[in-house]
Coordinates of C-alpha atoms and ligand atoms in Angstrom, one line a residue:
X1177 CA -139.9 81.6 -115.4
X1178 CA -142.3 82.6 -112.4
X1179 CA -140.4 84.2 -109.2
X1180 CA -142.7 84.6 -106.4
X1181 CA -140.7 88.0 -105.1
X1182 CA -144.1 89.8 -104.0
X1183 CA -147.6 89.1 -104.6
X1184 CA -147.8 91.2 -107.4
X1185 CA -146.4 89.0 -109.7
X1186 CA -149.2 86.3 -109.4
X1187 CA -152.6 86.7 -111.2
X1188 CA -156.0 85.7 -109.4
X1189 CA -155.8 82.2 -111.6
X1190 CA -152.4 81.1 -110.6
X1191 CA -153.3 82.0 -106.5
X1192 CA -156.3 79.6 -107.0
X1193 CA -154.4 77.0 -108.5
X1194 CA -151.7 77.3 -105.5
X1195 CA -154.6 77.0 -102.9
X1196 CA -156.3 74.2 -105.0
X1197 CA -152.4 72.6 -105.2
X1198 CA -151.9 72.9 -101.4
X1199 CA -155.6 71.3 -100.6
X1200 CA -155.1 68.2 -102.9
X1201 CA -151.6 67.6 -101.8
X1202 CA -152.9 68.2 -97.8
X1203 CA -155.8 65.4 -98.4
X1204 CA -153.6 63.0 -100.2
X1205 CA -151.4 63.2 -97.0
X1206 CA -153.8 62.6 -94.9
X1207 CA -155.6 60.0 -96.3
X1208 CA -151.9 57.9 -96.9
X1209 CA -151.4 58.2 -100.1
X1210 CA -149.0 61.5 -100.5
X1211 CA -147.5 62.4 -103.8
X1212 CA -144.2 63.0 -104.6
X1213 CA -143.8 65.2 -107.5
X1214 CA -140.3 66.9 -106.7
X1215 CA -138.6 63.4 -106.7
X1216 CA -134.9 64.2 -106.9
X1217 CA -135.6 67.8 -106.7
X1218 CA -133.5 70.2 -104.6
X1219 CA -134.6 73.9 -102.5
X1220 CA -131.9 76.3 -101.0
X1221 CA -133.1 78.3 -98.4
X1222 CA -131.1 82.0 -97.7
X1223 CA -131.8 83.3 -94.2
X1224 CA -131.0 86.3 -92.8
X1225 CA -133.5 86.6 -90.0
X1226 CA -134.6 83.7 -87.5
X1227 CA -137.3 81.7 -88.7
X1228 CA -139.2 78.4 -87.3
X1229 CA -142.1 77.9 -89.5
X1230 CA -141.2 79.2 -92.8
X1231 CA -137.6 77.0 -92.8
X1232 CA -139.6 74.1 -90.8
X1233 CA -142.5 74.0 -93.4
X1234 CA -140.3 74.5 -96.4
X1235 CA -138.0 71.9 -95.4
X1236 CA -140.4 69.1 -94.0
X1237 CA -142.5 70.4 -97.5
X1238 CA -139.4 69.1 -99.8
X1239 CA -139.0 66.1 -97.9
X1240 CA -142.8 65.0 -98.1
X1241 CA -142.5 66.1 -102.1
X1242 CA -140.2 63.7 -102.4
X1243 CA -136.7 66.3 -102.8
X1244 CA -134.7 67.7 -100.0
X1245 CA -133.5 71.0 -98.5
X1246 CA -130.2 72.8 -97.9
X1247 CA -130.5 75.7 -95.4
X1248 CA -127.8 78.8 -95.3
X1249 CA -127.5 81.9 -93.0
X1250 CA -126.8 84.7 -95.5
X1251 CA -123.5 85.0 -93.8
X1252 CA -122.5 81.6 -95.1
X1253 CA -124.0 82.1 -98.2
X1254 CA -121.5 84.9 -98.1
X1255 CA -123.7 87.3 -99.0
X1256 CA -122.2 90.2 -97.1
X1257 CA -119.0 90.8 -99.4
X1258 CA -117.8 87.6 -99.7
X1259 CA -118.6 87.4 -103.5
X1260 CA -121.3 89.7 -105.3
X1261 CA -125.1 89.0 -105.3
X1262 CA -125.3 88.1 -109.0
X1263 CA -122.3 85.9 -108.7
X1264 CA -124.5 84.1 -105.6
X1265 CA -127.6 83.8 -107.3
X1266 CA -125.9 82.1 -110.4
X1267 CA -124.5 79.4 -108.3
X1268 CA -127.0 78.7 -106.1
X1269 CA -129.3 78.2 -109.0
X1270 CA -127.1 76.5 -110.9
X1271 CA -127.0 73.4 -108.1
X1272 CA -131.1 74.3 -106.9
X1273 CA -134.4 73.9 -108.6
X1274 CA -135.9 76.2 -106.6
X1275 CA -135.1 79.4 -103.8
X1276 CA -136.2 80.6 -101.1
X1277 CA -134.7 83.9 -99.5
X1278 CA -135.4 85.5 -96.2
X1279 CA -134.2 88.9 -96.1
X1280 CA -134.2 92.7 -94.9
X1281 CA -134.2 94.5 -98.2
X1282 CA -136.5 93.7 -100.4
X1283 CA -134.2 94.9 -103.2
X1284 CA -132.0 92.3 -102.6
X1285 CA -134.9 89.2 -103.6
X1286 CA -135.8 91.5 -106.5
X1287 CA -131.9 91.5 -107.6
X1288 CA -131.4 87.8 -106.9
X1289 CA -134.7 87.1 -109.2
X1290 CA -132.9 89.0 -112.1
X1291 CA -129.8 86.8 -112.0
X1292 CA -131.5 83.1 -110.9
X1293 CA -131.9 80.3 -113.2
X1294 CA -134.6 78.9 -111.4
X1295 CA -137.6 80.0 -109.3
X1296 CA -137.1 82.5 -106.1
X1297 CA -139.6 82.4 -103.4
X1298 CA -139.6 85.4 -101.1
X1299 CA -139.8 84.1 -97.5
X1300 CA -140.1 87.0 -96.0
X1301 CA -138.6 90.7 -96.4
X1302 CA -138.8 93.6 -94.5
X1303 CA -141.9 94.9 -97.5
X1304 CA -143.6 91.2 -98.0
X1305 CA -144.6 88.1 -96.8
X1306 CA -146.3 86.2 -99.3
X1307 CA -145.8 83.0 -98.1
X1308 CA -147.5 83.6 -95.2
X1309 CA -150.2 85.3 -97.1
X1310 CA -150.7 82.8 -99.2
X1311 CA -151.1 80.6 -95.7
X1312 CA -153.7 82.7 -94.2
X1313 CA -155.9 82.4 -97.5
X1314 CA -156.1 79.0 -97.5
X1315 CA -156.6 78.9 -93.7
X1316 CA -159.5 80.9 -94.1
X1317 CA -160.6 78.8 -97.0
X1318 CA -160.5 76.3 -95.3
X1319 CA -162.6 77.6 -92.5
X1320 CA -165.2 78.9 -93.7
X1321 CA -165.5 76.7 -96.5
X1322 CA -165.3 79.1 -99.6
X1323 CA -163.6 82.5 -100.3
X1324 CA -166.6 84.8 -101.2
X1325 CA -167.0 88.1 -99.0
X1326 CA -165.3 87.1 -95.4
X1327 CA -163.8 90.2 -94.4
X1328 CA -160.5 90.4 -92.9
X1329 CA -159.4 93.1 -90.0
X1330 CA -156.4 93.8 -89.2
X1331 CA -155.2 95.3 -86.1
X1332 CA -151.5 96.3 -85.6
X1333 CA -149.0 97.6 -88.0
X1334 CA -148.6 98.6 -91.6
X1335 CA -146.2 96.1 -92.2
X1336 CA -145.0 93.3 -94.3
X1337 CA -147.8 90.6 -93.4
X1338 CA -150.4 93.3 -93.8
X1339 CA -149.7 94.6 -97.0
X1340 CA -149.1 91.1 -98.2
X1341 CA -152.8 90.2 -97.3
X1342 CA -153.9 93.5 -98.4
X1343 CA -152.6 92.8 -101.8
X1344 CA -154.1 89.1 -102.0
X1345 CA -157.4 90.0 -100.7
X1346 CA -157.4 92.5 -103.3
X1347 CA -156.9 90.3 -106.0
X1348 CA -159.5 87.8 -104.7
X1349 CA -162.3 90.2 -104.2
X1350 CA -162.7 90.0 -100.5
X1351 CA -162.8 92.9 -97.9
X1352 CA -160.2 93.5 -95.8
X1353 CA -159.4 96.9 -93.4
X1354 CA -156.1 97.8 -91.7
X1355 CA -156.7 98.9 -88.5
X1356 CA -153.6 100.8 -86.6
X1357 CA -152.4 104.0 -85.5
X1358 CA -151.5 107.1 -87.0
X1359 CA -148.5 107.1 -88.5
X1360 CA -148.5 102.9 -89.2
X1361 CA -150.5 103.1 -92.1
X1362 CA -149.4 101.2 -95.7
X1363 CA -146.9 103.3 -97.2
X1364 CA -148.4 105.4 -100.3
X1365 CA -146.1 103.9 -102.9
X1366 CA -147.9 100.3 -102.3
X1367 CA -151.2 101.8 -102.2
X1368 CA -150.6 102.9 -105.6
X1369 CA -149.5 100.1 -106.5
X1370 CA -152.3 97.9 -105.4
X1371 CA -154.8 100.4 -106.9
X1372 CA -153.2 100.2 -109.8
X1373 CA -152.6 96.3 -109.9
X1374 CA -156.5 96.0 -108.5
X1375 CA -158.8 99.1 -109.3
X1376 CA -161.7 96.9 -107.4
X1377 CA -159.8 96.9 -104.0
X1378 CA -161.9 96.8 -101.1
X1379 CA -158.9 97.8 -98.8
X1380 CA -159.6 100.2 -96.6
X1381 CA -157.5 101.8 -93.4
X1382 CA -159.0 103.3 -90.3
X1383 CA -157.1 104.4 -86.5
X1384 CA -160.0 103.0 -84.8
X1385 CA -159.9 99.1 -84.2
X1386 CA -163.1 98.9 -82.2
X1387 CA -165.4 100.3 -85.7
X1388 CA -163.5 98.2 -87.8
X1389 CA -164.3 94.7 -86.1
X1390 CA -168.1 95.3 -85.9
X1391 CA -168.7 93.1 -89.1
X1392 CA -165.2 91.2 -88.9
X1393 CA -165.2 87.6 -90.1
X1394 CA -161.6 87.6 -89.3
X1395 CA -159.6 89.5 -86.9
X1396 CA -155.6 88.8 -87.3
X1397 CA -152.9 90.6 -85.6
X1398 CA -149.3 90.6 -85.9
X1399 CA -146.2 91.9 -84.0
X1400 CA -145.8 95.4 -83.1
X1401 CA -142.0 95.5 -83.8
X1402 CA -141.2 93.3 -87.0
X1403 CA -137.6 91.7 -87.3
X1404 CA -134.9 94.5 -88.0
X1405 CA -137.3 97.2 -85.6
X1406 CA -136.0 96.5 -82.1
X1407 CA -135.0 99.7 -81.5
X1408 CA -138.4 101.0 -81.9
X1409 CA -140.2 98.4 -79.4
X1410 CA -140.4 100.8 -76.9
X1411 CA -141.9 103.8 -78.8
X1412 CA -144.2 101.4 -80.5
X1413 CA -145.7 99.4 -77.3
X1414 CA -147.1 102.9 -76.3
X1415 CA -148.5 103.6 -79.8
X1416 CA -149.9 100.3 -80.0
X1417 CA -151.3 100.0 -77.0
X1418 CA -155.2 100.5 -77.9
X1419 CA -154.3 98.0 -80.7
X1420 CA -154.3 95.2 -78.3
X1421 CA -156.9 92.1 -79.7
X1422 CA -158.5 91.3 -76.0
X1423 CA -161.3 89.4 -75.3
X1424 CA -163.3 92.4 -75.2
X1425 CA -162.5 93.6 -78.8
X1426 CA -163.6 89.6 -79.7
X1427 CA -166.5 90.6 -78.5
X1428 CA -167.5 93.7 -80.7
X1429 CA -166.8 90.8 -83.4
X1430 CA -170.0 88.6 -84.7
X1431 CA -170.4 85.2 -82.9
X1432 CA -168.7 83.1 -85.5
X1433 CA -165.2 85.7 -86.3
X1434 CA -162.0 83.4 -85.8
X1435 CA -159.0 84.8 -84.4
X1436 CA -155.5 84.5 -86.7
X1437 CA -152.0 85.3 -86.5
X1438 CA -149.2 84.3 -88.3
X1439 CA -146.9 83.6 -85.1
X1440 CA -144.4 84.0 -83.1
X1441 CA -146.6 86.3 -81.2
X1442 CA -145.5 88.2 -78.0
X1443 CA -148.6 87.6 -75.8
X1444 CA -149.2 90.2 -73.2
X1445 CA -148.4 92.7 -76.2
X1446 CA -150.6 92.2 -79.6
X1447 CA -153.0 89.8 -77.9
X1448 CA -153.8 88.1 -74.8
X1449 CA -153.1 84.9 -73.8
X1450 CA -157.1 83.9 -73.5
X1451 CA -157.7 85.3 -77.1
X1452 CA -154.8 83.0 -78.4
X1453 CA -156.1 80.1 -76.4
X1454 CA -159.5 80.6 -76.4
X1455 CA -162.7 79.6 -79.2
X1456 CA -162.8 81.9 -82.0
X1457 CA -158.4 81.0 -82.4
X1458 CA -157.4 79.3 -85.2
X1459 CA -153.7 80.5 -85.2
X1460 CA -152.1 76.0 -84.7
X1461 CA -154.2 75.3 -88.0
X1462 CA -152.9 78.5 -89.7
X1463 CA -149.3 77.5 -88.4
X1464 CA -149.7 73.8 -89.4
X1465 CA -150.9 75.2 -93.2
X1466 CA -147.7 76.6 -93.7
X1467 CA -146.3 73.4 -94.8
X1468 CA -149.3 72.2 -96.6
X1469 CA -149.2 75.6 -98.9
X1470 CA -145.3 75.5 -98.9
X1471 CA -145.9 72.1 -100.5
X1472 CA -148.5 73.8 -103.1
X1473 CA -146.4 76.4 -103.8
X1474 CA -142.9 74.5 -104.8
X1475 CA -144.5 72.1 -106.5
X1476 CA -146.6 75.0 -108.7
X1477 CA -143.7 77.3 -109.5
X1478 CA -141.4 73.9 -110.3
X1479 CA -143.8 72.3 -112.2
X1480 CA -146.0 74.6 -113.3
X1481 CA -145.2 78.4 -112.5
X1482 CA -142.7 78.5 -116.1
Ligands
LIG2164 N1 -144.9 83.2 -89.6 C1 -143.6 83.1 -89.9 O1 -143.1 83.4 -91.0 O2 -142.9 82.5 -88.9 P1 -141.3 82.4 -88.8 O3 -140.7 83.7 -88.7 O4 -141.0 81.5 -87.6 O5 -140.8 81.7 -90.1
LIG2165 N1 -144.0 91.1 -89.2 C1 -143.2 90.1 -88.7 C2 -143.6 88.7 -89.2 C3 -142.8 87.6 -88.7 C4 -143.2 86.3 -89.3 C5 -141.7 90.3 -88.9 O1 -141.3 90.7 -90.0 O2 -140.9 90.1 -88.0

């Protein structure tokens, strides 16, 4: 059985057929004639963090599929001593066809997986967000028609969403450079690990965001403090603060480089409001994809991923 706990456990071939899943499923909608493949078929979302568009696009996603949703906070799914973890995952899985967990530890997805009887998505931990990875890919796809050598920069923090794109641009051959400040970098245990997974990489880091956008086909941005680091948004605004995307670093960009960013964004902070609203932005298309992938997704790891 396929778990989709990181990135790492899909190969190039089964990312492709995602995308290619997600794409036939988005035109079918669109042209009235949507298929329903997880007739009868049921997801449980675990939450322990807010979330609008990964519950929102799983959810809509089951009921366009044909199935339905049921949502928990991980306090009611009483995952914080109210019955063990393994003793949870049994159960849930026993009643759902397939997962999807929002967490803090990473650990715990990767525990869950080992006990489920069906397919676990990861929705976002405090390591990876491949769901949202997985989005930005097809976004981009989408955009620029293909996926051969657009090269993807990064500017903010080492985090989740970062090293999630890091590891799928990897896999797909395309260039991609982190830029941030010193200290923010990918931790060195997942740079090993992608070297390892992908000896090709084309992942680079840098401190200095205004090099690193001169041949950008992408710039994306995220927020400075992740979910779990509010203590640290104080310390990190004045680290960060040459890490703003502005109009200005746009315009180091070449003409055609679209603006991404996989939302809720704190404008004023990461990026201004005029880059968010302005040409090069794509960031209501990437948010609307998140339910046209979701759909890929659930119905390639229930139908397909095992
Ligand atoms: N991008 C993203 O995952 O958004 P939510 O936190 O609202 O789900
Ligand atoms: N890095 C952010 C992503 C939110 C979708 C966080 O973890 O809060």
């Amino acid at each position: 059985m396929k778990h989709l706990a990181s990135l790492f456990d899909l190969t190039a071939d089964d990312v492709m057929d995602i995308l290619e899943t997600a794409e036939r499923l988005k035109e079918k909608l669109s042209s009235g004639d949507p298929e329903t493949p997880l007739s009868n078929r049921v997801a449980t979302l675990v939450f322990e963090k807010p979330s609008l568009r990964t519950r929102l696009s799983f959810e809509a996603a089951m009921i366009h599929l044909g199935g339905s949703a049921s949502f928990f906070s991980g306090q009611d799914a009483g995952l914080y001593g109210r019955e063990s973890l393994p003793d949870i995952a049994r159960v849930i899985s026993g009643y759902s066809d397939v997962v999807v967990l929002r967490t803090f530890s990473q650990e715990l997805i990767d525990e869950f997986c080992q006990w489920s009887t069906c397919p676990v998505i990861n929705g976002l931990s405090d390591e990876y967000h491949p769901c949202q990875a997985l989005t930005d890919l097809f976004t981009i796809r989408e955009s620029f028609g293909a996926l051969t050598d657009e090269k993807l920069v990064f500017v903010g923090d080492g985090n989740n969403v970062s090293a999630s794109l890091a590891v799928l641009t990897s896999m797909l051959g395309l260039p991609m450079t982190l830029a941030c400040p010193s200290g923010y970098e990918l931790p060195d245990e997942f740079m090993s690990r992608l070297k390892e997974t992908c000896p090709d990489s084309q992942f680079t880091q840098t401190n200095d965001p205004i090099a690193a956008v001169k041949d950008a086909d992408i710039i994306y941005t995220d927020v400075w403090a992740s979910m779990g680091q509010e203590e640290e948004e104080g310390k990190r605004k004045k680290d960060f603060a040459a890490f703003q995307v502005t109009a200005e670093l746009l315009a180091q960009a070449p003409d055609g480089c679209r603006f991404m960013h996989d939302l809720p964004a704190k404008r004023g902070l990461e990026v201004t409001d005029e880059v968010m609203e302005g040409p090069h932005s794509i960031v209501f298309q990437q948010a609307e994809n998140r339910m046209h992938l979701a759909k890929g997704l659930l119905t390639w790891i229930v139908t397909k991923g095992h």
